[in-house]
JSON list of N, CA and C in Angstrom, two decimals:
[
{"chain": "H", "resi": 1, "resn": "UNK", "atom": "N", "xyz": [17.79, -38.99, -74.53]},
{"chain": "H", "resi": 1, "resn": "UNK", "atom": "CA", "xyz": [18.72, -38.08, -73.88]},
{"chain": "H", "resi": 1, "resn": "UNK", "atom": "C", "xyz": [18.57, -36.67, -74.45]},
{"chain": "H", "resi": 2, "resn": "UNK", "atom": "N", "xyz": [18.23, -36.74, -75.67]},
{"chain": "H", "resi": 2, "resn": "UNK", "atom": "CA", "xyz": [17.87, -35.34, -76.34]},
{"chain": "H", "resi": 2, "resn": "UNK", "atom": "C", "xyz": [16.80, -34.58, -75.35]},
{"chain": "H", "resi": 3, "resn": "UNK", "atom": "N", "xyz": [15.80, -35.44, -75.22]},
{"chain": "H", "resi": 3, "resn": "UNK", "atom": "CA", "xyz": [14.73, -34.31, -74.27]},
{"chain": "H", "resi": 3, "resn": "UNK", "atom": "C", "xyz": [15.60, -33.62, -73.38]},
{"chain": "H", "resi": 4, "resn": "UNK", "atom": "N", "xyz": [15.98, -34.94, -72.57]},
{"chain": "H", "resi": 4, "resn": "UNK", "atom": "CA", "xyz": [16.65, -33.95, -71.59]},
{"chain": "H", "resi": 4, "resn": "UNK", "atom": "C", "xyz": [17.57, -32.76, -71.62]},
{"chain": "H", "resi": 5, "resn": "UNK", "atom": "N", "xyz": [18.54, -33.12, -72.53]},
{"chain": "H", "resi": 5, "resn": "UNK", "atom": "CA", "xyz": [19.37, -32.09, -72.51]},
{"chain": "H", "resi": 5, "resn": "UNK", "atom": "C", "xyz": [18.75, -30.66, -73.13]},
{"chain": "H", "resi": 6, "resn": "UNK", "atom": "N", "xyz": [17.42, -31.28, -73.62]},
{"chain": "H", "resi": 6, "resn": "UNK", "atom": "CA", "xyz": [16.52, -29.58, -74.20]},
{"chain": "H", "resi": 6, "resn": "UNK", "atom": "C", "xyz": [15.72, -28.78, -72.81]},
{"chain": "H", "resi": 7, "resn": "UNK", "atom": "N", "xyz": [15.25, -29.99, -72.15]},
{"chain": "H", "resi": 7, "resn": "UNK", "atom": "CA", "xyz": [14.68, -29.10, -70.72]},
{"chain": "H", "resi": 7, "resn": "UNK", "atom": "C", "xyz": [16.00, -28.68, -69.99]},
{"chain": "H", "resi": 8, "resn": "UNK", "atom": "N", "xyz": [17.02, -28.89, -70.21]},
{"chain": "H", "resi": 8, "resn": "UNK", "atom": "CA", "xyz": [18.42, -28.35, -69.20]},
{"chain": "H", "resi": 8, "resn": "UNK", "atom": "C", "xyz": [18.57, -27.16, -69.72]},
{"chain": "H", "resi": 9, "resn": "UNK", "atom": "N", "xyz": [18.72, -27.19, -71.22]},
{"chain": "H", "resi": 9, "resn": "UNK", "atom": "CA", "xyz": [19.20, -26.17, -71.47]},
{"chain": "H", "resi": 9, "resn": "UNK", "atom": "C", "xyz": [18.04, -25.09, -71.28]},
{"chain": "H", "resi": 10, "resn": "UNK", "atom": "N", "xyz": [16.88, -25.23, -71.57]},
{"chain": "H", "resi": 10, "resn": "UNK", "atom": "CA", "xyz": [15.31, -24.38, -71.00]},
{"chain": "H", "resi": 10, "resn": "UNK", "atom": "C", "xyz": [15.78, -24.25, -69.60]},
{"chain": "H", "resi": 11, "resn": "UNK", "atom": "N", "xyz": [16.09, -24.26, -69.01]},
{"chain": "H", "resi": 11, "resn": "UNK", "atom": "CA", "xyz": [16.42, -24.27, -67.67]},
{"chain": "H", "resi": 11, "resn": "UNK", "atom": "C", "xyz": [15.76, -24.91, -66.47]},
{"chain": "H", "resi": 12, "resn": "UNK", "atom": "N", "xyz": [14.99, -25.68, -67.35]},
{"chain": "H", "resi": 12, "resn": "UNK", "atom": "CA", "xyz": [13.84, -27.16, -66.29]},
{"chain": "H", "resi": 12, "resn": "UNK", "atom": "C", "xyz": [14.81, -27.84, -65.56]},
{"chain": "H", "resi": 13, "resn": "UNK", "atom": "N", "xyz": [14.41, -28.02, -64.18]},
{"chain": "H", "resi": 13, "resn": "UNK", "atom": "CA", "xyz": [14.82, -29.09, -63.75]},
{"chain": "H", "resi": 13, "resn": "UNK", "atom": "C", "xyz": [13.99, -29.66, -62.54]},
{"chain": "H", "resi": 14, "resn": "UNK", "atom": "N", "xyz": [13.93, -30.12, -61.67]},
{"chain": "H", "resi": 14, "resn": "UNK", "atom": "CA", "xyz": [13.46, -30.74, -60.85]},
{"chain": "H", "resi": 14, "resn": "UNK", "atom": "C", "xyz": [13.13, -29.94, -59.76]},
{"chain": "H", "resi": 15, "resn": "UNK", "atom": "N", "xyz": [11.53, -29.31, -59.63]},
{"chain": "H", "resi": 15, "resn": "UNK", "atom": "CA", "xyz": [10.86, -28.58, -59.09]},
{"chain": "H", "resi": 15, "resn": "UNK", "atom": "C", "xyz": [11.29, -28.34, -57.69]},
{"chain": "H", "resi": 16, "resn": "UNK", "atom": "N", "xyz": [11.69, -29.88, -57.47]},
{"chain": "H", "resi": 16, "resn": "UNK", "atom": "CA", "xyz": [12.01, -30.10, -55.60]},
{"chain": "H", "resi": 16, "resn": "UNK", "atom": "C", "xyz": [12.92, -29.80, -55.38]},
{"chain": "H", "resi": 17, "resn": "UNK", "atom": "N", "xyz": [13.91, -28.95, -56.45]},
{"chain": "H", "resi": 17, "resn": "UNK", "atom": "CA", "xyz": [15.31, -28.14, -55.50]},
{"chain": "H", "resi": 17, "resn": "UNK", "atom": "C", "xyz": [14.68, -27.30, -54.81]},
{"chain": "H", "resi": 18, "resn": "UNK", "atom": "N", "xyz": [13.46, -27.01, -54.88]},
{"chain": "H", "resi": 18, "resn": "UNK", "atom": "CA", "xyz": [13.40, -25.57, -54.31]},
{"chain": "H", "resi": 18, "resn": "UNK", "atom": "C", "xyz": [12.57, -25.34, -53.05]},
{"chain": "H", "resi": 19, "resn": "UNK", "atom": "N", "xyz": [12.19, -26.51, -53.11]},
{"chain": "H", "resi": 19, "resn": "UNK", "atom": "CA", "xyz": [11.37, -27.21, -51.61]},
{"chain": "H", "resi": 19, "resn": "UNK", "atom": "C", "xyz": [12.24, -26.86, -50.20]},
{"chain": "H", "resi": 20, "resn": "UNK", "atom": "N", "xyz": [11.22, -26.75, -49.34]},
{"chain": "H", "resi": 20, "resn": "UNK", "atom": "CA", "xyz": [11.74, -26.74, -47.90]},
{"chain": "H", "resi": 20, "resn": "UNK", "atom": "C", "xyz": [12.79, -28.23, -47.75]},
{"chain": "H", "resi": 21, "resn": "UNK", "atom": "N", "xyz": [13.51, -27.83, -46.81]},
{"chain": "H", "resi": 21, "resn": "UNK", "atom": "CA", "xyz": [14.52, -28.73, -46.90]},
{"chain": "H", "resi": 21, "resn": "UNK", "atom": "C", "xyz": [14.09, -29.97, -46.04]},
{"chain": "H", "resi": 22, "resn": "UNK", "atom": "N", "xyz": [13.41, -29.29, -44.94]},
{"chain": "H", "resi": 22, "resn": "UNK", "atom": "CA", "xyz": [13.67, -30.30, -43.64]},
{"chain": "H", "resi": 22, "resn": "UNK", "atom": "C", "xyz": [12.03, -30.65, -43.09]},
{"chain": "H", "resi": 23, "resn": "UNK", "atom": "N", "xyz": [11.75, -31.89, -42.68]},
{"chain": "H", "resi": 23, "resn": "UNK", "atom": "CA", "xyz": [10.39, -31.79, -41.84]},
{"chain": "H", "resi": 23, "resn": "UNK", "atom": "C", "xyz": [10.60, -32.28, -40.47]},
{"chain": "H", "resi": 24, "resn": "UNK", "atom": "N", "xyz": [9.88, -31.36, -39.77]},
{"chain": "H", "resi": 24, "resn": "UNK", "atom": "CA", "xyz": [10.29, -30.90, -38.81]},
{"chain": "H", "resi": 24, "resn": "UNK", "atom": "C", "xyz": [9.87, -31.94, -37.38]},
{"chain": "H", "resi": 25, "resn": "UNK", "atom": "N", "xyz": [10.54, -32.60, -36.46]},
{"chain": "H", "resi": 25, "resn": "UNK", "atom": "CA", "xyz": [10.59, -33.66, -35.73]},
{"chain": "H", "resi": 25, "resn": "UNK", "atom": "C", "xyz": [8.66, -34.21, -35.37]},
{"chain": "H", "resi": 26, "resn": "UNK", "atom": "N", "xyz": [8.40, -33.00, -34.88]},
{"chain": "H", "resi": 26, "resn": "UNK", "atom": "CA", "xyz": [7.26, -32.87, -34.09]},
{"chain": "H", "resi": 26, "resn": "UNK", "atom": "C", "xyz": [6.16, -33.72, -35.39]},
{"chain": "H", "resi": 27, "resn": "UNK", "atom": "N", "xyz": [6.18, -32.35, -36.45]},
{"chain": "H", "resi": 27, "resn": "UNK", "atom": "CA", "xyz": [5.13, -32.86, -37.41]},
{"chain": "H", "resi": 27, "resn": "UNK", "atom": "C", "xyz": [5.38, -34.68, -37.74]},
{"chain": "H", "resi": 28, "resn": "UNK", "atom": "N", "xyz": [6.38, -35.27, -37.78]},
{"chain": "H", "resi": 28, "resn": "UNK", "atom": "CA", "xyz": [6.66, -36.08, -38.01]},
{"chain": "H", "resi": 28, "resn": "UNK", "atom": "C", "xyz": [5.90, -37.34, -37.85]},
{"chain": "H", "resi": 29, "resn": "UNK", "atom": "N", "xyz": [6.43, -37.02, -36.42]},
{"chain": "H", "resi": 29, "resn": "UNK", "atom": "CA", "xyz": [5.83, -37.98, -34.73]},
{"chain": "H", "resi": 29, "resn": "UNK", "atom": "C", "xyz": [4.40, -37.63, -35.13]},
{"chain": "H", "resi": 30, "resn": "UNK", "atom": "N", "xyz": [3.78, -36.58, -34.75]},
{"chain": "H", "resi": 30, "resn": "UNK", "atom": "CA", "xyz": [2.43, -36.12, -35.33]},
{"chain": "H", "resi": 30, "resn": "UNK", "atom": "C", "xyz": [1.44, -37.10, -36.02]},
{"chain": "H", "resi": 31, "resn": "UNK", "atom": "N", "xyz": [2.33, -37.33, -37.05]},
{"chain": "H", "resi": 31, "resn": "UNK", "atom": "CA", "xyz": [2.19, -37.92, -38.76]},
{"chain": "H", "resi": 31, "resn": "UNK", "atom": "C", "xyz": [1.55, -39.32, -38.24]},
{"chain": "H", "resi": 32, "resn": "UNK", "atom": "N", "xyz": [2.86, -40.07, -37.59]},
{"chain": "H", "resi": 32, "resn": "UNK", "atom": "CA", "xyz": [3.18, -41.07, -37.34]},
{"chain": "H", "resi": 32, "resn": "UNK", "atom": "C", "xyz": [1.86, -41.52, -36.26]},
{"chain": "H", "resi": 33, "resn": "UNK", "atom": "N", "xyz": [1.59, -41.17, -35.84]},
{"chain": "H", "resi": 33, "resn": "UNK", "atom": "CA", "xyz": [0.57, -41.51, -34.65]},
{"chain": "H", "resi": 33, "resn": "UNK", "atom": "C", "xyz": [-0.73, -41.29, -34.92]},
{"chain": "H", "resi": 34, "resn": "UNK", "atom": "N", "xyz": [-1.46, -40.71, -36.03]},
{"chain": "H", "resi": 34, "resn": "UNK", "atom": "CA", "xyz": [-2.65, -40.17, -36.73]},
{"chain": "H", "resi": 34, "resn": "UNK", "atom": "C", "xyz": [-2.54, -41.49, -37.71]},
{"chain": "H", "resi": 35, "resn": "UNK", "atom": "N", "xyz": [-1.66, -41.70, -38.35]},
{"chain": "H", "resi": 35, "resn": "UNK", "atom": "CA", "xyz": [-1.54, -42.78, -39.37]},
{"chain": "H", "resi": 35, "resn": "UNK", "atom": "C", "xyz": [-1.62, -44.03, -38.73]},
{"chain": "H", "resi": 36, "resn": "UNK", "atom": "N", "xyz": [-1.13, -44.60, -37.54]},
{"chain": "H", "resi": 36, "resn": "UNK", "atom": "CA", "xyz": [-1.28, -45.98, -36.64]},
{"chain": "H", "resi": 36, "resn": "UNK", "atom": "C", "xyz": [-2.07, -45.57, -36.05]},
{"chain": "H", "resi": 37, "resn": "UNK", "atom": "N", "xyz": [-3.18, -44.53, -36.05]},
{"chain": "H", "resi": 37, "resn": "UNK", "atom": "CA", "xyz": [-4.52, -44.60, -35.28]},
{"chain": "H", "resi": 37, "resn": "UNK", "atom": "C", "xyz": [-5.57, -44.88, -36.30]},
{"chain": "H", "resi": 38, "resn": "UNK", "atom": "N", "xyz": [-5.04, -44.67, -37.44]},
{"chain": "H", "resi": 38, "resn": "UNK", "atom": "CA", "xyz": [-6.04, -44.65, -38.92]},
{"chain": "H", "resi": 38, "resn": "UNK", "atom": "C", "xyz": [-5.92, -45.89, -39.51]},
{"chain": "H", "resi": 39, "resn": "UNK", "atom": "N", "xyz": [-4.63, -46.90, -39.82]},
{"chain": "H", "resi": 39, "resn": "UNK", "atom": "CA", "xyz": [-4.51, -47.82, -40.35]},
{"chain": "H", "resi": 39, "resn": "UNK", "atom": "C", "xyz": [-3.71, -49.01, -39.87]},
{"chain": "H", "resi": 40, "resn": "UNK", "atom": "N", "xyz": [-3.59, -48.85, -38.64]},
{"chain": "H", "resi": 40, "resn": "UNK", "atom": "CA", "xyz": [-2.91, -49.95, -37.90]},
{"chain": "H", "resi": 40, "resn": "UNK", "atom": "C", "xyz": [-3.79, -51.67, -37.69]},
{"chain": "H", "resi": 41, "resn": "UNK", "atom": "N", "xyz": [-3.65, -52.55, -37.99]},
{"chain": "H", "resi": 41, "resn": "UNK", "atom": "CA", "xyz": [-3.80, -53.67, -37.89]},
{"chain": "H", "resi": 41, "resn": "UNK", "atom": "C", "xyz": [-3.99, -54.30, -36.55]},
{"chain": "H", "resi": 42, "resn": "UNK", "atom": "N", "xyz": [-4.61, -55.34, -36.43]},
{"chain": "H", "resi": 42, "resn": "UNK", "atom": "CA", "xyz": [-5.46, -55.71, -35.28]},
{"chain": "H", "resi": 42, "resn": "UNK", "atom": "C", "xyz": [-3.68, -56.32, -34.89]},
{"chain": "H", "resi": 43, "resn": "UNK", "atom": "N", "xyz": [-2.79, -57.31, -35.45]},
{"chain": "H", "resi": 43, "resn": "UNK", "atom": "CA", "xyz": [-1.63, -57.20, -34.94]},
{"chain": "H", "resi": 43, "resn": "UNK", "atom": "C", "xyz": [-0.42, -56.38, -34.64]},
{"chain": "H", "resi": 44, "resn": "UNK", "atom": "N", "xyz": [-1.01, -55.10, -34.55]},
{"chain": "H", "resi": 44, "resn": "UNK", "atom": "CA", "xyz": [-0.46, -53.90, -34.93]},
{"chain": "H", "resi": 44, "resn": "UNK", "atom": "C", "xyz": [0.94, -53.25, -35.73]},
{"chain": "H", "resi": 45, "resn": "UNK", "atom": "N", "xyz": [0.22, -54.06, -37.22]},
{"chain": "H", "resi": 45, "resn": "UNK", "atom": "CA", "xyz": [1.73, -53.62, -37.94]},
{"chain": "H", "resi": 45, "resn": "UNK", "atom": "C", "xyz": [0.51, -52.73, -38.86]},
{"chain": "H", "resi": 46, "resn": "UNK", "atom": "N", "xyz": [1.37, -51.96, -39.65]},
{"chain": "H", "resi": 46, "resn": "UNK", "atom": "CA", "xyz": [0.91, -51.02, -40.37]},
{"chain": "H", "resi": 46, "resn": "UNK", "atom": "C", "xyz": [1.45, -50.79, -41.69]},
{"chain": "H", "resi": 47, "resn": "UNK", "atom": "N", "xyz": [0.00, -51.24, -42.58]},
{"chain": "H", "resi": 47, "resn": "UNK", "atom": "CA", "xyz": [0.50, -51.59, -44.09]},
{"chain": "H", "resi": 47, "resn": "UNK", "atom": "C", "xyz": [0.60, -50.21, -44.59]},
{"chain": "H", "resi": 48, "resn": "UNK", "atom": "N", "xyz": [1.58, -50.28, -45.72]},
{"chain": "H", "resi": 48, "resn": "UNK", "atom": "CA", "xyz": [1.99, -49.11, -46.62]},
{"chain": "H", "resi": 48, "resn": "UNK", "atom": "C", "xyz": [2.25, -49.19, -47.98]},
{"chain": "H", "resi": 49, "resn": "UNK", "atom": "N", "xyz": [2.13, -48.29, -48.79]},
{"chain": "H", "resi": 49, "resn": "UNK", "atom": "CA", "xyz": [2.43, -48.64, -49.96]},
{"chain": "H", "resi": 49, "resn": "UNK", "atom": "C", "xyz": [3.80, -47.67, -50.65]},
{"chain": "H", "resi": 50, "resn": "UNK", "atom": "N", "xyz": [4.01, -48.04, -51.46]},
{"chain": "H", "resi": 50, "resn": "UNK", "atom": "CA", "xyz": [5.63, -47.29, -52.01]},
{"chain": "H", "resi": 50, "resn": "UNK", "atom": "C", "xyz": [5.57, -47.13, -53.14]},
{"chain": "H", "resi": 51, "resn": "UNK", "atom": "N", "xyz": [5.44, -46.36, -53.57]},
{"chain": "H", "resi": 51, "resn": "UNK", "atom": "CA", "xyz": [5.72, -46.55, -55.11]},
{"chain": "H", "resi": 51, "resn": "UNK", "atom": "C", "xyz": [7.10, -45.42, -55.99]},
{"chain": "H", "resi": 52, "resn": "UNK", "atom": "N", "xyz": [7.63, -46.60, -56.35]},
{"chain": "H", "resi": 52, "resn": "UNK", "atom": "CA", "xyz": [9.54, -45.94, -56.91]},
{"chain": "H", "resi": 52, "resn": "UNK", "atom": "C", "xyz": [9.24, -45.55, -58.21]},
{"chain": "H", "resi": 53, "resn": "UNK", "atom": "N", "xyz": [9.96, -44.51, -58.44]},
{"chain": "H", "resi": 53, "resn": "UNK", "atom": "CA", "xyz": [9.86, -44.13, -60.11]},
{"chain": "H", "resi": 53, "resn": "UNK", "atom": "C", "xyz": [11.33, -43.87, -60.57]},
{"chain": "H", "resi": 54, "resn": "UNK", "atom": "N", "xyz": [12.06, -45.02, -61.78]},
{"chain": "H", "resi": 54, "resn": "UNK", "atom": "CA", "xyz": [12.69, -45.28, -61.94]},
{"chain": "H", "resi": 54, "resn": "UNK", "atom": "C", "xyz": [12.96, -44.86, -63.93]},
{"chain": "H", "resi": 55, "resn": "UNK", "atom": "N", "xyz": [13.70, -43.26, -64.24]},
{"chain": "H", "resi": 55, "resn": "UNK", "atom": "CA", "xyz": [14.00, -42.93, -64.95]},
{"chain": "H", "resi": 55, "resn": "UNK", "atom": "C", "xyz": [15.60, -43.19, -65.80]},
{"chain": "H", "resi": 56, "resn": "UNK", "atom": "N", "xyz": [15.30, -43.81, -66.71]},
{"chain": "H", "resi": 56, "resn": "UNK", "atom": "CA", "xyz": [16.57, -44.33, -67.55]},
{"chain": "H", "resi": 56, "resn": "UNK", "atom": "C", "xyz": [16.44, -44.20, -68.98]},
{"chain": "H", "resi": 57, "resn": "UNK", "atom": "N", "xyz": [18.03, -43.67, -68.98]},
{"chain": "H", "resi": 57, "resn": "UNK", "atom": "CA", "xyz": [17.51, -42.80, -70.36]},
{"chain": "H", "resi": 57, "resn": "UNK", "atom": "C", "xyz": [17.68, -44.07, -71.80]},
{"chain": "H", "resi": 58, "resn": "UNK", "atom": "N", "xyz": [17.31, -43.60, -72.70]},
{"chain": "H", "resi": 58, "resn": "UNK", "atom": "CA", "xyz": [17.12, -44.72, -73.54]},
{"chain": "H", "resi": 58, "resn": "UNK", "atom": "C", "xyz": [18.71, -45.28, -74.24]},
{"chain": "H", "resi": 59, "resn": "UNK", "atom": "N", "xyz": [18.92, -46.59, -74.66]},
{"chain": "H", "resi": 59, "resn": "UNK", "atom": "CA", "xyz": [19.88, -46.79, -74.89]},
{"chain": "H", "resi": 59, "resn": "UNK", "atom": "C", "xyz": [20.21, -46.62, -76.12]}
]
């Protein structure tokens, strides 16, 4: 918890406040249809991968 509270007080925090907020319908759909033309399955489902990053501070 110490780190953290040393990058707070440095005034670090999480780069992506400062990101565009919104993506925008079109690009989306766009996205979506380039990607099930690229990796869609002969039964046409479409595998993906996820990966979560899960920060907890020490006990």
């Amino acid at each position: 918890m110490l780190l953290i509270e040393h990058l707070w007080a440095m005034g670090e925090s999480n780069a992506l406040v400062n990101r565009i907020k919104f993506l925008k319908r079109d690009t989306a759909l766009v996205t979506a249809v380039v990607y099930e033309s690229m990796f869609a399955a002969e039964d046409g489902s479409i595998p993906a991968t996820v990966q979560v990053i899960f920060l907890n501070p020490p006990l």
